[in-house]
Short mmCIF file of C-alpha atoms and ligand atoms in Angstrom, two decimals:
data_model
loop_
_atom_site.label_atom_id
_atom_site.label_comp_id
_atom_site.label_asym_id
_atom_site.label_seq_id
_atom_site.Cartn_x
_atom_site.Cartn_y
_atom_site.Cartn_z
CA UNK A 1 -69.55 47.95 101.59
CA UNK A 2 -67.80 44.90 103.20
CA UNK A 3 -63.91 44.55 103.67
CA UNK A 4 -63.14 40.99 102.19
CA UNK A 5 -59.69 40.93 102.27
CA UNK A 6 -56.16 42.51 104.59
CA UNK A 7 -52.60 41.78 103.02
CA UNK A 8 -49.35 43.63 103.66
CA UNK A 9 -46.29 44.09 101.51
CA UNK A 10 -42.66 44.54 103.68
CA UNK A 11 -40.40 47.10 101.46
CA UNK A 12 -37.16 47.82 102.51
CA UNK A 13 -36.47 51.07 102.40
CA UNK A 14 -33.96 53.16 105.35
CA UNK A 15 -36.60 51.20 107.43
CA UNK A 16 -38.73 48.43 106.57
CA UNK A 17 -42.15 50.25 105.54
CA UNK A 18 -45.30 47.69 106.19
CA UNK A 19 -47.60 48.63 103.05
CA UNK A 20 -51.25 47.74 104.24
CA UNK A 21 -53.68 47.15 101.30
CA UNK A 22 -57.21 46.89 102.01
CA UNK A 23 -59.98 45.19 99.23
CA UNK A 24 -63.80 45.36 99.70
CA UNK A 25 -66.62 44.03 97.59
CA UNK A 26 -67.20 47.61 95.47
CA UNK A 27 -63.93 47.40 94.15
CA UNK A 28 -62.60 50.29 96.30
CA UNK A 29 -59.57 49.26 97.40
CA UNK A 30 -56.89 51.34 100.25
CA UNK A 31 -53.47 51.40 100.61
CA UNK A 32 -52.12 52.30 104.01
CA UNK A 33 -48.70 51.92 106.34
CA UNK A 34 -47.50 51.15 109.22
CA UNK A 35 -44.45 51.73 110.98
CA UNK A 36 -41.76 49.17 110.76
CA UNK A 37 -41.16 46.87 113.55
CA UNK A 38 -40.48 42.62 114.09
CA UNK A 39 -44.12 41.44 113.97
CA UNK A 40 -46.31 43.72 112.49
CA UNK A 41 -46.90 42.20 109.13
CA UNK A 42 -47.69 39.25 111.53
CA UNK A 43 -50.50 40.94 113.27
CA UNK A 44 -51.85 42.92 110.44
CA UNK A 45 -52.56 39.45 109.12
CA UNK A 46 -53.48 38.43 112.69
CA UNK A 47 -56.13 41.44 112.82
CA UNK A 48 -57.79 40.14 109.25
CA UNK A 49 -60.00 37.60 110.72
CA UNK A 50 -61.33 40.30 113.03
CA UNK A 51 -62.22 42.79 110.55
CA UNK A 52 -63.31 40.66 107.45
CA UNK A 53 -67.16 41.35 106.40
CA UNK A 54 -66.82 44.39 108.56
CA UNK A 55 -68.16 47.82 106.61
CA UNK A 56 -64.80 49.74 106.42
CA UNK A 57 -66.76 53.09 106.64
CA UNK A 58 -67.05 52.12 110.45
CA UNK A 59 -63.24 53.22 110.99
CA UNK A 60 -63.95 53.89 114.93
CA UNK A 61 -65.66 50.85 115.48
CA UNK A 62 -63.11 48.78 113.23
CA UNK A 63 -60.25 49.88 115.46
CA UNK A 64 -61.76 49.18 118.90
CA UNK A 65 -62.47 45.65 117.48
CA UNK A 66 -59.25 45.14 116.65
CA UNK A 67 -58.08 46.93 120.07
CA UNK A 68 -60.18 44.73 122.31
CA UNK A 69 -59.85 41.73 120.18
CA UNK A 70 -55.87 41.79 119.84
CA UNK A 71 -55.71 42.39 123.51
CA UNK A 72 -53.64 39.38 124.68
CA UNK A 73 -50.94 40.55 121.70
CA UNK A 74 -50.46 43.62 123.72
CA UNK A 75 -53.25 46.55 122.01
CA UNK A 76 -52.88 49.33 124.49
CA UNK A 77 -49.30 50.07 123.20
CA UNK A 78 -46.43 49.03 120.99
CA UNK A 79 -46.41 46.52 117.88
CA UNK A 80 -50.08 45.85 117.92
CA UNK A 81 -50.91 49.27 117.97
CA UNK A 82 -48.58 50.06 114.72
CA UNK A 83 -50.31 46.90 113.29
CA UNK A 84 -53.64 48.92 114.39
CA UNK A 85 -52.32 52.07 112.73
CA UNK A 86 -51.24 50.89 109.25
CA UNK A 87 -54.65 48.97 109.04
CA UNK A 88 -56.92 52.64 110.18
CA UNK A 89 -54.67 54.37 107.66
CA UNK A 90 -56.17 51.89 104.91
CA UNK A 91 -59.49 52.53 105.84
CA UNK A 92 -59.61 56.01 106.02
CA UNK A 93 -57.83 55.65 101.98
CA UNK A 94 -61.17 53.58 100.94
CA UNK A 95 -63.80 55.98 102.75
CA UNK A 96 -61.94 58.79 100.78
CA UNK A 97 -62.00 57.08 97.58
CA UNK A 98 -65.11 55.66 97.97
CA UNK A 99 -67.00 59.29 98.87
CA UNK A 100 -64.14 61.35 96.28
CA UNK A 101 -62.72 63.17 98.98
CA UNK A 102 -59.49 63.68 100.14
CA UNK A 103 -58.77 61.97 103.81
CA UNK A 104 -58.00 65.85 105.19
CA UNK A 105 -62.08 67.02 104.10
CA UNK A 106 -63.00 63.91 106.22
CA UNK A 107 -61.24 65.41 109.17
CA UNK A 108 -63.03 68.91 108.82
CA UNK A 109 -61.18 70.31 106.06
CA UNK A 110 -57.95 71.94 105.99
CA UNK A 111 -55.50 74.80 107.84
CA UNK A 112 -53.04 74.78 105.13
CA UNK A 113 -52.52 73.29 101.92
CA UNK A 114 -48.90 73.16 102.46
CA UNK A 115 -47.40 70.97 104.86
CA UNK A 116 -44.17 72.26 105.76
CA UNK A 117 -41.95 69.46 106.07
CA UNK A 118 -38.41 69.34 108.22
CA UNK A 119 -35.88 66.91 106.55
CA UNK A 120 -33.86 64.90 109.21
CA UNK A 121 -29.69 65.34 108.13
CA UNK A 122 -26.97 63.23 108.78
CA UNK A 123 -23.10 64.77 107.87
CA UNK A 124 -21.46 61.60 107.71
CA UNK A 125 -20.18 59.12 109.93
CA UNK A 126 -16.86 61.16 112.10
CA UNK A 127 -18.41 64.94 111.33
CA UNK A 128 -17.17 67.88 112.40
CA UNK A 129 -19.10 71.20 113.36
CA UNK A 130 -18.16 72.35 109.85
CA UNK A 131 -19.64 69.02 108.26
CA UNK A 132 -23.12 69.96 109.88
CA UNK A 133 -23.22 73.18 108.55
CA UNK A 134 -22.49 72.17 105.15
CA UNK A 135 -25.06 69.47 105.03
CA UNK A 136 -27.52 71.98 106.82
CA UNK A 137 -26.66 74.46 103.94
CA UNK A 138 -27.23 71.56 101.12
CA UNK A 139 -30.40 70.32 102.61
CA UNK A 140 -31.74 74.08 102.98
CA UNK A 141 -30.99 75.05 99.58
CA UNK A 142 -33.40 72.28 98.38
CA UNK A 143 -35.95 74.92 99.66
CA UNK A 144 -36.64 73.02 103.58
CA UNK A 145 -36.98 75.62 105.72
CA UNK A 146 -36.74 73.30 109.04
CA UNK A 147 -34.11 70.42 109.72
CA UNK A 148 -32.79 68.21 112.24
CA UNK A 149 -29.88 66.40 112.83
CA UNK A 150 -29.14 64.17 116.15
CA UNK A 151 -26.65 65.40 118.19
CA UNK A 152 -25.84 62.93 120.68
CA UNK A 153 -24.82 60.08 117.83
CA UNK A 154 -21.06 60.41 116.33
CA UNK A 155 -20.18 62.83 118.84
CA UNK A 156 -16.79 62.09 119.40
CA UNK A 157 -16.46 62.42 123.16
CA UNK A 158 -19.04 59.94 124.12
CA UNK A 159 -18.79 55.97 123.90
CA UNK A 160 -20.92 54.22 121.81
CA UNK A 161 -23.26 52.46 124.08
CA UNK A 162 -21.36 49.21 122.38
CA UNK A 163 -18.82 50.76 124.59
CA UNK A 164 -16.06 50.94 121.23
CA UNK A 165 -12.99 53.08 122.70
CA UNK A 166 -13.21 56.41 120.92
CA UNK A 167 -9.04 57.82 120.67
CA UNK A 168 -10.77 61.86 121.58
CA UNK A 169 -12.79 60.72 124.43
CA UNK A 170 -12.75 62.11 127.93
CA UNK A 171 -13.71 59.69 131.67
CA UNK A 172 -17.51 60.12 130.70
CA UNK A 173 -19.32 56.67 129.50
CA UNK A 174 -22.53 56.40 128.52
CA UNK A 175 -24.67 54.34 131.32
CA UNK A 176 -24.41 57.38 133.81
CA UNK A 177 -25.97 59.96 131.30
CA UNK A 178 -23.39 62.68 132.26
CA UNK A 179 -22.29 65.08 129.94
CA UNK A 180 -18.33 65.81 129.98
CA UNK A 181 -17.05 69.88 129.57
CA UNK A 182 -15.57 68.83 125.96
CA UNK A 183 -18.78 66.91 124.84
CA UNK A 184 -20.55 70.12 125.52
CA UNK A 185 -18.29 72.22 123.98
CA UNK A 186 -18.77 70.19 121.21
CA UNK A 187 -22.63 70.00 120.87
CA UNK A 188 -22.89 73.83 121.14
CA UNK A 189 -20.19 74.29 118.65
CA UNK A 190 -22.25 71.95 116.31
CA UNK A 191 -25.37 74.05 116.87
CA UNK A 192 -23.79 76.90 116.61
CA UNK A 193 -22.05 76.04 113.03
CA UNK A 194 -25.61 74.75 111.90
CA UNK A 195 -26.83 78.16 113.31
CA UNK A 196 -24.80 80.49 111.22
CA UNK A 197 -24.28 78.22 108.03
CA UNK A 198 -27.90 78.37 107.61
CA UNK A 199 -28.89 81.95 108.79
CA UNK A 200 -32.26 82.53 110.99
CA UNK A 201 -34.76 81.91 107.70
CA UNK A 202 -34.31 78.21 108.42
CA UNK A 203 -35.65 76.37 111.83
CA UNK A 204 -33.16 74.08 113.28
CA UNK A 205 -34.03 70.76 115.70
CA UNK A 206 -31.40 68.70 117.70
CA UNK A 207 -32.43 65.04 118.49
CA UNK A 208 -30.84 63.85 121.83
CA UNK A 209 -31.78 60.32 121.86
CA UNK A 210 -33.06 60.19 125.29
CA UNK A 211 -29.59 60.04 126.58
CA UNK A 212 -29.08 62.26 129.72
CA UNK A 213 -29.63 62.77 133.02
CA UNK A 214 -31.86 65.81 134.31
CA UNK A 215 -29.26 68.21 135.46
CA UNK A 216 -26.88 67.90 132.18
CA UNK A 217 -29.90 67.41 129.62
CA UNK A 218 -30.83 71.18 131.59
CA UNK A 219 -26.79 72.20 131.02
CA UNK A 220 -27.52 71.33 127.51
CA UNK A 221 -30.66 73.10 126.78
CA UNK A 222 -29.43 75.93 128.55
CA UNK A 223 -26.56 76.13 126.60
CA UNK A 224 -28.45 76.19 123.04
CA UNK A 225 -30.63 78.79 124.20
CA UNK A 226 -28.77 81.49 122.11
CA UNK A 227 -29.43 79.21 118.76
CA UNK A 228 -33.45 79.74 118.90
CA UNK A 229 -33.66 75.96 118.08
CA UNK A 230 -36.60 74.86 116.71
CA UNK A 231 -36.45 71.95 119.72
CA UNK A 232 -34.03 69.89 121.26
CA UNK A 233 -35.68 66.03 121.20
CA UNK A 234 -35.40 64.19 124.01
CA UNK A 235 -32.86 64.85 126.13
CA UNK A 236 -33.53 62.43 128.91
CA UNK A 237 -35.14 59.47 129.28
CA UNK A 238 -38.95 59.18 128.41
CA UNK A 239 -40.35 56.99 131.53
CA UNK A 240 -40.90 59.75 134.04
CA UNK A 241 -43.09 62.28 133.38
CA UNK A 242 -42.02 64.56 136.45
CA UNK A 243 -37.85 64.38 135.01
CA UNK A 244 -39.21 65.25 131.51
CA UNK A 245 -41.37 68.62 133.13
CA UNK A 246 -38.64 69.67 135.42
CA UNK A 247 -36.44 69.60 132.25
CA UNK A 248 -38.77 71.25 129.77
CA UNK A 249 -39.59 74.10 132.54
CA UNK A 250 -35.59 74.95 133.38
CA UNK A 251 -34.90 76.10 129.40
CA UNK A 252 -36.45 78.43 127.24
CA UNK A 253 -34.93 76.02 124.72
CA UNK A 254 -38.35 73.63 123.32
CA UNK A 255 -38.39 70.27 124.44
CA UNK A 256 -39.82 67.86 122.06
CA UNK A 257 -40.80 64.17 122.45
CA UNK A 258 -43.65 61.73 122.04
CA UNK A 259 -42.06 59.65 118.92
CA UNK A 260 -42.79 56.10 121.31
CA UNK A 261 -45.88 56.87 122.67
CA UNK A 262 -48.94 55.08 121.47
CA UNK A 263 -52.26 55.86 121.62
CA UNK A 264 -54.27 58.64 122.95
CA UNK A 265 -53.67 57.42 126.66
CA UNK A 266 -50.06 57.27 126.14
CA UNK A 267 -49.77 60.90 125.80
CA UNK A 268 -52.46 62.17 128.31
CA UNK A 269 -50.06 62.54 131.39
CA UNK A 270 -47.45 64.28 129.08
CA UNK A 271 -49.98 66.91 128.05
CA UNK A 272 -51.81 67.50 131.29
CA UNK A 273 -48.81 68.39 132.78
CA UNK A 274 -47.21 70.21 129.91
CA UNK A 275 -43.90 68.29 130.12
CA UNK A 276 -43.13 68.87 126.56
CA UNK A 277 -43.53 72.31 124.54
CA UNK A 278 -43.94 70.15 121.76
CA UNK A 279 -45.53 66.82 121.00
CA UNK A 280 -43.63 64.40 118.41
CA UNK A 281 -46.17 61.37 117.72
CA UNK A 282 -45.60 58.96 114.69
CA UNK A 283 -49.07 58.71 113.11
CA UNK A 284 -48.20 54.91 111.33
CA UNK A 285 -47.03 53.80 114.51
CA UNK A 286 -49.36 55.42 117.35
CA UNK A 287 -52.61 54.66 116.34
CA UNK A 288 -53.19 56.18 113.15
CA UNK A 289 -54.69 59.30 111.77
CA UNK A 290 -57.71 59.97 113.56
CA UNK A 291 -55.69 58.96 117.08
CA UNK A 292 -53.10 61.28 116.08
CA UNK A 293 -55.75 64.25 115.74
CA UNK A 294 -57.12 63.53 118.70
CA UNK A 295 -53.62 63.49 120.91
CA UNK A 296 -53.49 66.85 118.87
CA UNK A 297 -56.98 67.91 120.09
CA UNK A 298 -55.81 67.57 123.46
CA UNK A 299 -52.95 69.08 122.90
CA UNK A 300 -54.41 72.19 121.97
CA UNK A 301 -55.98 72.68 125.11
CA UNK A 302 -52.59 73.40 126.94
CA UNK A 303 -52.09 75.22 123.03
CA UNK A 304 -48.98 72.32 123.10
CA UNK A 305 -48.04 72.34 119.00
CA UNK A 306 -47.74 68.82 117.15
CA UNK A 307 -44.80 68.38 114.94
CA UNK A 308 -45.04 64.74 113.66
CA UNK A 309 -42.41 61.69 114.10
CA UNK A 310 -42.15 59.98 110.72
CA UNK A 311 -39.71 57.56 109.19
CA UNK A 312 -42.44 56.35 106.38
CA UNK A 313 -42.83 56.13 102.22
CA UNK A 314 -44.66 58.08 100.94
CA UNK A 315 -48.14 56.64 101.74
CA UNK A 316 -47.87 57.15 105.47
CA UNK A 317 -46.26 60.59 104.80
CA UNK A 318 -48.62 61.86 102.61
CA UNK A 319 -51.20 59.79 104.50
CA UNK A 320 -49.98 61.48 107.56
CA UNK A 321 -49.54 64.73 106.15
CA UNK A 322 -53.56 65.61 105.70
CA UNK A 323 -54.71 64.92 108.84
CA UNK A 324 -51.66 67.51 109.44
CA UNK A 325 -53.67 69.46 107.47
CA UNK A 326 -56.80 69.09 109.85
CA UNK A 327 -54.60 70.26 113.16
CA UNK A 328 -54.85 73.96 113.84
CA UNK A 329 -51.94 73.07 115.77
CA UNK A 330 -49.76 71.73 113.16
CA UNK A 331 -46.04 72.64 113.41
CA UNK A 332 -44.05 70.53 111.01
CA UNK A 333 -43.91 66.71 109.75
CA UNK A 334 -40.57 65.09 109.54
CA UNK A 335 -38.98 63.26 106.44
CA UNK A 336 -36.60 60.96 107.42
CA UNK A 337 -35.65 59.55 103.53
CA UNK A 338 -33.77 62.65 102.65
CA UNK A 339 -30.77 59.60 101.31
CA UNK A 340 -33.28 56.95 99.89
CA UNK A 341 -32.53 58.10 96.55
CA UNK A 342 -36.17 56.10 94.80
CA UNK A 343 -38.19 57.61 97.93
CA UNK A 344 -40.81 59.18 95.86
CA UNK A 345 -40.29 56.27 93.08
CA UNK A 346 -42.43 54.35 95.16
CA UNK A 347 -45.52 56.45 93.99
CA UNK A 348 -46.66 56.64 90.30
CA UNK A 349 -47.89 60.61 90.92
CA UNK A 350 -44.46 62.38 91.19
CA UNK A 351 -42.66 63.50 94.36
CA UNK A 352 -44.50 64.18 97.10
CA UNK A 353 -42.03 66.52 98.69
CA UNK A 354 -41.41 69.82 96.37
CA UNK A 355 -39.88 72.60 97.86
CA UNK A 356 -39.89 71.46 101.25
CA UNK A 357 -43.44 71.16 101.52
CA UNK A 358 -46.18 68.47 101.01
CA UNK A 359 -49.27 70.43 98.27
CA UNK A 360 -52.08 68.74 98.67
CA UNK A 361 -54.60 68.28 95.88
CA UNK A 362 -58.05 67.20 95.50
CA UNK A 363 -57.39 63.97 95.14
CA UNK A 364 -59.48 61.27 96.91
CA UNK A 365 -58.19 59.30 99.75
CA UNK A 366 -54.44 60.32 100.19
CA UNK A 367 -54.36 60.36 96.05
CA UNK A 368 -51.03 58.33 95.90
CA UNK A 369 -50.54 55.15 93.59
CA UNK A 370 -48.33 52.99 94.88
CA UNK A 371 -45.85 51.76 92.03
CA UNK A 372 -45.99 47.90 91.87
CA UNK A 373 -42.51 47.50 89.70
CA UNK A 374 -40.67 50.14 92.11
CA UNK A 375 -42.14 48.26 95.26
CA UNK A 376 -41.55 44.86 94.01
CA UNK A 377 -37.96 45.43 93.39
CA UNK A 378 -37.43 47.04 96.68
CA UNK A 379 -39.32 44.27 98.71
CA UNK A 380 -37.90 42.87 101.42
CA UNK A 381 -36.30 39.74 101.88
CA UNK A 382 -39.05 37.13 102.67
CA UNK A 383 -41.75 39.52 102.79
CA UNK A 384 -45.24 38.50 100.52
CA UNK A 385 -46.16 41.13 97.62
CA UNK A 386 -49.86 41.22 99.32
CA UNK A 387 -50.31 37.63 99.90
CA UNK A 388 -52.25 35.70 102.15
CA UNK A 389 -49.51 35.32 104.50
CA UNK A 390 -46.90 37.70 105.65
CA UNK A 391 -44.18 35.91 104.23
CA UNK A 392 -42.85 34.96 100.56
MG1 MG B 1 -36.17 61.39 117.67
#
């Protein structure tokens, strides 16, 4: 089997999803995704003389092709690698279809047939505590049993980094990371309305941002501790390693990152020195499914659980979701379209996301069909429909 062609198709969706589709000379063709960012349509298209005549069953050797080939582009981290990922994701669809398996039985078979999923929640643009917990109480009577909301955006008493005057702010600004008595007061009194609106069946996360210093991302943690969260994400910056362990070990609150770390190098440091209780990577963006299992490989070793980053349709999600399905040490998967109202549209097979949870079937590859009429008339501006170039 030879791959004889790589196009892409740019939908726009709450993010611009990079649809990767894959042709060989059986016939068998795959449909992957990679995360959005400028230029990665660009250097899918880049990576197609690279990988053209190559057999696509040779999904290790494909990648470190394109890895050492797309070098001067910048492979050991950032758009490439996404590029990277949404192509792997492709291949992995054809060696599925092309054997009848599903992509999960290539990675050793499954944990779970359910993937529980945790839908990420926005209450509107000036919320209140009371906001959050209704939204949390909406969301979780669609049968999620895990959500997240971010806590650090439309918080009242801190500036918008755009540095907009906010009429209920205190002295505190953003560029010094503090966190002012009232913006605390706040936060907690959003977790703890989430808290009790929602009961202890359902597992709550906070997303941070990356926004504050050591001491008051510790005052923070600290402070949640009687909520049980699920995590808090990224409470301080995620360049120094040391910061992010002194944080994680001062709170028996979870600290969660990894969502902008690529490839299994990216996340050694963070698991060898267990500076996160739980790992966050985004499979269409870090290097793809089999990159993803084995950051959660390592992981295991320090028994670190791996609760997915993901802001894609429903081919990287479902994509994503069974090599999930492979990792003993599987938490949860985010969905991040809970408001894109033709999310599941996009596929011809129904919505992927029942209950909460992901089934998977037997169905070869990651079994979804992408719907041409629902992804044509959701294409982006200026984006090809699988053409030879990027662009319309
Ligand atoms: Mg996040």
């Amino acid at each position: 089997m030879k791959i004889t062609n790589v196009a892409t198709a740019v939908i726009a969706g709450n993010f611009p999803w990079v649809l990767v589709r894959i042709e060989t000379d059986e016939g068998v063709t795959g449909l992957g995704e990679a995360y959005w960012g400028a230029g990665v349509a660009e250097l899918v298209h880049k990576a197609r003389p690279v990988i053209v005549g190559e057999d696509p069953r040779n999904i290790n050797k494909i990648v470190e092709i394109m890895i050492r080939c797309l070098s001067g582009e910048g492979s050991s981290g950032g758009a490439t690698v996404t590029a990277i990922s949404g192509i792997e994701i492709a291949l992995w669809d054809i060696v599925g279809r092309a054997l009848n398996a599903p992509i999960s039985t290539l990675f050793g078979g499954r944990f779970r047939d359910r993937i529980r999923i945790y839908a990420d929640c926005h209450a509107g643009e000036t919320p209140d505590p009371a906001d959050y917990a209704k939204k949390a109480k909406e969301v979780a009577a669609e049968g999620f049993t895990a959500i997240k909301f971010d806590l650090d955006t439309r918080n009242p008493f801190t500036l918008d980094i755009s540095g907009d005057p906010h009429p209920r702010r205190q002295w505190f600004e953003p560029f010094n990371r503090t966190i002012g008595s009232a913006e605390l007061k706040w936060m907690v009194d959003v977790v703890r309305a989430v808290r009790e609106g929602v009961g202890p069946e359902v597992m709550v996360a906070m997303d941070a941002h990356w926004k504050f210093s050591v001491n008051d991302a510790i005052r923070l943690a600290q402070a949640l501790e009687p909520f049980d969260l699920l995590w808090l994400e990224d409470p301080v910056p995620p360049e120094n390693i040391e910061a992010q362990r002194h944080v994680t070990h001062s709170t028996r609150t979870p600290i969660c990152t990894g969502e902008n770390l690529y490839r299994k190098h990216g996340y050694r440091e963070l698991i060898e020195k267990q500076a996160a209780r739980i790992i966050a990577p985004d499979i269409p963006k870090m290097g793809g499914l089999a990159e993803a299992k084995r950051v959660a490989d390592h992981a295991d070793l320090y028994y670190i659980p791996i609760a997915p980053h993901n802001v894609a349709s429903p081919i990287g999600t479902v994509a994503g979701a069974h090599v999930c399905a492979a990792m003993n040490n599987f938490l949860v998967m985010e969905f991040h379209a809970h408001d894109v109202s033709w999310w599941s549209d996009l596929v011809t097979e129904g919505p992927p996301i029942v209950d909460g949870f992901i089934r998977l079937d037997e169905r070869p590859g990651h079994g979804l069909t992408l719907d041409e009429d629902v992804a044509r008339a959701h294409l982006a501006p200026g984006s090809s429909f699988f053409g030879d170039t990027p662009h319309a």
